[in-house]
Amino acid sequence: MNGTEQGSYDAVIVGAGFSGLYMLHKLRGLGLSARIYEAGTGVGGTWYWNRYPGARVDIESQEYSYSFSPELEDEWVWSERYATQPELLRYLNHVADRFDLRRDIQLETRVVTAHFNEGTNRWTATTDRGETITARYCVMATGCLSVPNDASFPGMETFQGKSWHTNSWPRDGVDFKGQRVAVIGTGSSAIQSIPVIAAEADHVTVFQRTPNFSIPAHNGPVDAEISADWKANRAQRRKEQRETGFGSLMITPGETLALEDTPESRQANYQARWDVGGFALLGGYADLIVDTDANDTAAEFVRGKIREIVKDPVVAEKLAPKSFPIGSKRICVDTGYYDTFNRDNVSLVDLRDEALEAITTTGVRTTAANYEADTIVYAIGFDAMTGALGKVDIRGRGGESLKAGWEDGPRTYLGLMVAGFPNLFLVTGPGSPSVLCNMAVAIEQHVEWISDCIGWVGARQMGAIEATAAAQDAWVEHVNEVAEPTIFPLANSWYLGANVPGKPRVFMPYIGGFSTYRDKCNEVAANGYEGFAVSSDAR
Ligand code: N01
């Protein structure tokens, strides 16, 4: 099964982030040859590209890390409760070195096509450097949030200052001293970066189209008690983490119902969770993600906090989200976001009152005014979940295009494979918990399932494995069925592709819960890869 001549491998892996690095390590463990192709000049994926000021993870550091190597866990010490982007990038570089991965990683190379050859049961990939690679397996480790949303504001090209997209930030950073800065967008990237930019710049004007719910991180050094507990009970904590719905011990769902609690007790519950910070609040009651009235009690609690923190009541009201349930868009986790609007050098422009018309040579023009700026920061998000897959011309049986087949929304079996695309694996693909889970946990589970599957196929001298259309149809139906009664379809979120003009409105991740999903994947494998067809021709 080994094919080691130049350009020919057992597996080609696209992307050198959390997913690709571990995938390479696992496939090597099976004795297979594999090579990663990565567009960046370094490893790290999300943490390579997103270098904007204030970038940090929103899951506690010890939980947002690999669990597959106890030695790695022993030797790596996280310094902050929520690790910063530089620390996460150091960690992923350490992983690449520690497991000797770099010799099979080709940087500054973008895979542009991947076509399945039915005659040989192999994939042929081509790169933007003109190389051609063949491999039996193709693993798309391309990330869920890796393709920037298209920033096509009229007049953008005429702006005479500097402009940056948060998710392709310059490696040497940006000096904001003395600058008037316009920030467009108020999602997680903006909410993390605005307080840091405001501390340095002369003036920051924030252009907000939709306000977001944000909860304080209460970041600081890693809590010594938590650290000691993880050291002493790591295997148990990791097991518990995998048994949760979101792959994290931070979100422990309450068992009682919000509307059955008294207002005083509810307030105390929300306050306690606000004091913990981050996603804890969303676990407050069992009904917060299925009952909009229950959800509104949590939303109102956060709106109350915004009104308490922001001194100008008009600004506070503009910052208070009212058009979608809390949690139906990913909650932001911040350090001093709302308080930043109390600074003299920060102002808020509400694009619901005055629409953004154009970028001018000197700033941003709305229907009401011209706002002068020396620097514009676009914090406008991503073409999530399907964007990176759509960037590669992927063709399966009969030359069918993945992108064309997904015109009405992505269709997968378990978010792992696609009918008609044999031996093509997606790490955290649409239809899996992915972005609704601690990504580190979701990625490990997928990589391990994929390598087990490849090992199983190889051990039987099989040529190809692929999802059956029937299993895929049933899974897509189930993914929709579990999302439908929740709050998630009620927001114009990137989970639904609603942030990208023209993208079909389909809820892409699986909301049935990580542990349930993991059990399902294990059961499928234990039943001889139920729902998959295997060709016995090893060629
Ligand atoms: O992107 P977003 P993000 N004119 O899509 C606005 C992860 N992440 O990069 O809501 C004006 O959330 C848009 O407005 P609206 C995390 O999963 C994690 O901030 O569409 N505004 C919105 O305000 C997160 O959810 C961390 O009306 C426009 C903003 O731009 C995900 O990445 C940190 C516009 C985009 O917000 C995405 O976050 C950062 C237009 N034409 C990111 N187009 C952690 O904490 C868009 N907007 C780990």
mmCIF file of N, CA and C and ligand atoms in Angstrom, residues 47 52 56-58 145 149 153 166-167 184-190 192 207 209-210 212 329-330 333 351 356 379-382 492 494 499, ligand 1:
data_model
loop_
_atom_site.group_PDB
_atom_site.id
_atom_site.type_symbol
_atom_site.label_atom_id
_atom_site.label_comp_id
_atom_site.label_asym_id
_atom_site.label_seq_id
_atom_site.Cartn_x
_atom_site.Cartn_y
_atom_site.Cartn_z
ATOM 1 N N TRP A 47 -4.492 29.585 13.789
ATOM 2 C CA TRP A 47 -3.621 30.344 14.694
ATOM 3 C C TRP A 47 -2.399 30.902 13.968
ATOM 4 N N TYR A 52 -4.619 39.084 14.673
ATOM 5 C CA TYR A 52 -5.076 40.434 15.030
ATOM 6 C C TYR A 52 -4.870 40.670 16.534
ATOM 7 N N ARG A 56 -7.346 35.380 20.906
ATOM 8 C CA ARG A 56 -7.107 34.290 21.854
ATOM 9 C C ARG A 56 -8.260 33.305 21.771
ATOM 10 N N VAL A 57 -8.045 32.122 22.307
ATOM 11 C CA VAL A 57 -9.057 31.085 22.245
ATOM 12 C C VAL A 57 -10.184 31.386 23.242
ATOM 13 N N ASP A 58 -11.383 30.852 22.969
ATOM 14 C CA ASP A 58 -12.501 31.106 23.886
ATOM 15 C C ASP A 58 -12.888 29.849 24.680
ATOM 16 N N LEU A 145 -13.254 27.765 9.555
ATOM 17 C CA LEU A 145 -13.272 29.235 9.463
ATOM 18 C C LEU A 145 -11.930 29.682 8.896
ATOM 19 N N ASN A 149 -14.551 36.119 4.494
ATOM 20 C CA ASN A 149 -15.749 36.600 3.824
ATOM 21 C C ASN A 149 -15.313 37.656 2.794
ATOM 22 N N PHE A 153 -16.694 46.046 -0.573
ATOM 23 C CA PHE A 153 -17.387 47.321 -0.356
ATOM 24 C C PHE A 153 -17.065 48.252 -1.523
ATOM 25 N N THR A 166 -8.968 40.988 9.612
ATOM 26 C CA THR A 166 -8.496 40.353 10.858
ATOM 27 C C THR A 166 -7.938 38.952 10.617
ATOM 28 N N ASN A 167 -8.491 38.252 9.618
ATOM 29 C CA ASN A 167 -8.025 36.871 9.450
ATOM 30 C C ASN A 167 -6.911 36.708 8.416
ATOM 31 N N ILE A 184 -14.823 47.617 10.911
ATOM 32 C CA ILE A 184 -16.116 47.208 10.349
ATOM 33 C C ILE A 184 -16.405 45.789 10.813
ATOM 34 N N GLY A 185 -17.536 45.624 11.520
ATOM 35 C CA GLY A 185 -17.913 44.308 12.043
ATOM 36 C C GLY A 185 -17.857 44.289 13.560
ATOM 37 N N THR A 186 -18.747 43.494 14.145
ATOM 38 C CA THR A 186 -18.779 43.356 15.606
ATOM 39 C C THR A 186 -19.000 41.890 15.993
ATOM 40 N N GLY A 187 -18.275 40.971 15.313
ATOM 41 C CA GLY A 187 -18.264 39.564 15.726
ATOM 42 C C GLY A 187 -17.114 39.336 16.696
ATOM 43 N N SER A 188 -16.779 38.067 16.941
ATOM 44 C CA SER A 188 -15.733 37.737 17.928
ATOM 45 C C SER A 188 -14.405 38.419 17.617
ATOM 46 N N SER A 189 -14.020 38.439 16.337
ATOM 47 C CA SER A 189 -12.710 39.011 15.991
ATOM 48 C C SER A 189 -12.679 40.494 16.344
ATOM 49 N N ALA A 190 -13.753 41.210 16.015
ATOM 50 C CA ALA A 190 -13.818 42.639 16.328
ATOM 51 C C ALA A 190 -13.873 42.845 17.841
ATOM 52 N N GLN A 192 -12.775 41.046 20.221
ATOM 53 C CA GLN A 192 -11.482 40.830 20.875
ATOM 54 C C GLN A 192 -10.495 41.940 20.541
ATOM 55 N N PHE A 207 -18.089 50.264 13.304
ATOM 56 C CA PHE A 207 -19.266 50.201 12.432
ATOM 57 C C PHE A 207 -19.988 48.891 12.701
ATOM 58 N N ARG A 209 -23.250 46.424 12.321
ATOM 59 C CA ARG A 209 -24.495 46.132 11.596
ATOM 60 C C ARG A 209 -25.460 45.378 12.503
ATOM 61 N N THR A 210 -24.924 44.421 13.269
ATOM 62 C CA THR A 210 -25.756 43.674 14.220
ATOM 63 C C THR A 210 -24.985 43.551 15.535
ATOM 64 N N ASN A 212 -23.779 41.989 19.047
ATOM 65 C CA ASN A 212 -23.597 40.595 19.450
ATOM 66 C C ASN A 212 -23.617 40.466 20.970
ATOM 67 N N LYS A 329 -26.253 32.805 17.614
ATOM 68 C CA LYS A 329 -24.988 33.138 16.957
ATOM 69 C C LYS A 329 -23.949 32.818 18.007
ATOM 70 N N ARG A 330 -22.754 32.424 17.613
ATOM 71 C CA ARG A 330 -21.767 32.047 18.620
ATOM 72 C C ARG A 330 -21.516 33.212 19.579
ATOM 73 N N VAL A 333 -16.566 36.059 23.584
ATOM 74 C CA VAL A 333 -15.950 36.034 24.919
ATOM 75 C C VAL A 333 -14.893 37.133 24.916
ATOM 76 N N LEU A 351 -25.094 50.810 11.868
ATOM 77 C CA LEU A 351 -25.399 50.735 10.433
ATOM 78 C C LEU A 351 -26.866 50.418 10.162
ATOM 79 N N LEU A 356 -23.969 51.612 5.452
ATOM 80 C CA LEU A 356 -22.638 51.850 4.899
ATOM 81 C C LEU A 356 -22.765 51.930 3.379
ATOM 82 N N ALA A 379 -13.373 43.289 9.964
ATOM 83 C CA ALA A 379 -13.544 42.140 10.871
ATOM 84 C C ALA A 379 -14.869 41.482 10.504
ATOM 85 N N ILE A 380 -14.966 41.098 9.221
ATOM 86 C CA ILE A 380 -16.280 40.724 8.674
ATOM 87 C C ILE A 380 -16.479 39.223 8.514
ATOM 88 N N GLY A 381 -15.589 38.433 9.120
ATOM 89 C CA GLY A 381 -15.865 37.006 9.233
ATOM 90 C C GLY A 381 -15.443 36.150 8.053
ATOM 91 N N PHE A 382 -16.098 35.000 7.961
ATOM 92 C CA PHE A 382 -15.628 33.929 7.081
ATOM 93 C C PHE A 382 -16.766 33.345 6.237
ATOM 94 N N ASN A 492 -29.474 35.108 11.764
ATOM 95 C CA ASN A 492 -28.748 35.166 10.489
ATOM 96 C C ASN A 492 -27.264 34.947 10.768
ATOM 97 N N TRP A 494 -23.424 32.695 10.629
ATOM 98 C CA TRP A 494 -22.581 31.960 9.678
ATOM 99 C C TRP A 494 -22.816 30.461 9.797
ATOM 100 N N ASN A 499 -24.321 34.885 6.413
ATOM 101 C CA ASN A 499 -23.432 36.051 6.327
ATOM 102 C C ASN A 499 -22.795 36.203 4.948
HETATM 103 O O1 N01 B 1 -16.859 36.914 12.149
HETATM 104 P P1 N01 B 1 -18.442 37.078 12.394
HETATM 105 P P2 N01 B 1 -15.672 36.813 13.214
HETATM 106 N N1 N01 B 1 -21.143 45.386 6.283
HETATM 107 O O2 N01 B 1 -19.077 36.527 11.164
HETATM 108 C C1 N01 B 1 -20.144 42.126 10.054
HETATM 109 C C2 N01 B 1 -14.538 32.288 15.526
HETATM 110 N N2 N01 B 1 -13.693 33.188 16.268
HETATM 111 O O3 N01 B 1 -14.416 36.706 12.473
HETATM 112 O O4 N01 B 1 -23.759 40.175 12.068
HETATM 113 C C3 N01 B 1 -21.092 45.565 7.609
HETATM 114 O O5 N01 B 1 -18.856 36.558 13.684
HETATM 115 C C4 N01 B 1 -21.149 41.167 10.614
HETATM 116 O O6 N01 B 1 -22.412 41.780 10.739
HETATM 117 P P3 N01 B 1 -23.755 40.876 10.734
HETATM 118 C C5 N01 B 1 -15.869 32.202 16.259
HETATM 119 O O7 N01 B 1 -16.415 30.934 16.061
HETATM 120 C C6 N01 B 1 -13.360 32.824 17.503
HETATM 121 O O8 N01 B 1 -15.772 37.898 14.210
HETATM 122 O O9 N01 B 1 -23.594 39.915 9.590
HETATM 123 N N3 N01 B 1 -20.812 44.611 8.496
HETATM 124 C C7 N01 B 1 -20.484 40.811 11.942
HETATM 125 O O10 N01 B 1 -20.699 41.801 12.896
HETATM 126 C C8 N01 B 1 -16.655 33.267 15.562
HETATM 127 O O11 N01 B 1 -18.044 33.149 15.684
HETATM 128 C C9 N01 B 1 -12.650 33.660 18.277
HETATM 129 O O12 N01 B 1 -24.837 41.846 10.540
HETATM 130 C C10 N01 B 1 -20.546 43.396 8.004
HETATM 131 C C11 N01 B 1 -19.008 40.799 11.566
HETATM 132 O O13 N01 B 1 -18.883 41.568 10.386
HETATM 133 C C12 N01 B 1 -16.168 33.107 14.154
HETATM 134 O O14 N01 B 1 -14.787 32.831 14.259
HETATM 135 C C13 N01 B 1 -12.250 34.893 17.812
HETATM 136 C C14 N01 B 1 -20.559 43.119 6.621
HETATM 137 C C15 N01 B 1 -18.496 39.404 11.296
HETATM 138 O O15 N01 B 1 -18.602 38.640 12.449
HETATM 139 C C16 N01 B 1 -16.349 34.303 13.268
HETATM 140 O O16 N01 B 1 -15.981 35.485 13.982
HETATM 141 C C17 N01 B 1 -12.581 35.251 16.535
HETATM 142 C C18 N01 B 1 -20.880 44.182 5.756
HETATM 143 N N4 N01 B 1 -20.921 43.988 4.443
HETATM 144 C C19 N01 B 1 -13.312 34.391 15.771
HETATM 145 N N5 N01 B 1 -20.268 41.808 6.452
HETATM 146 C C20 N01 B 1 -12.322 33.232 19.642
HETATM 147 O O17 N01 B 1 -12.664 33.870 20.582
HETATM 148 C C21 N01 B 1 -20.071 41.300 7.680
HETATM 149 N N6 N01 B 1 -20.235 42.253 8.617
HETATM 150 C C22 N01 B 1 -11.652 31.951 19.767
#
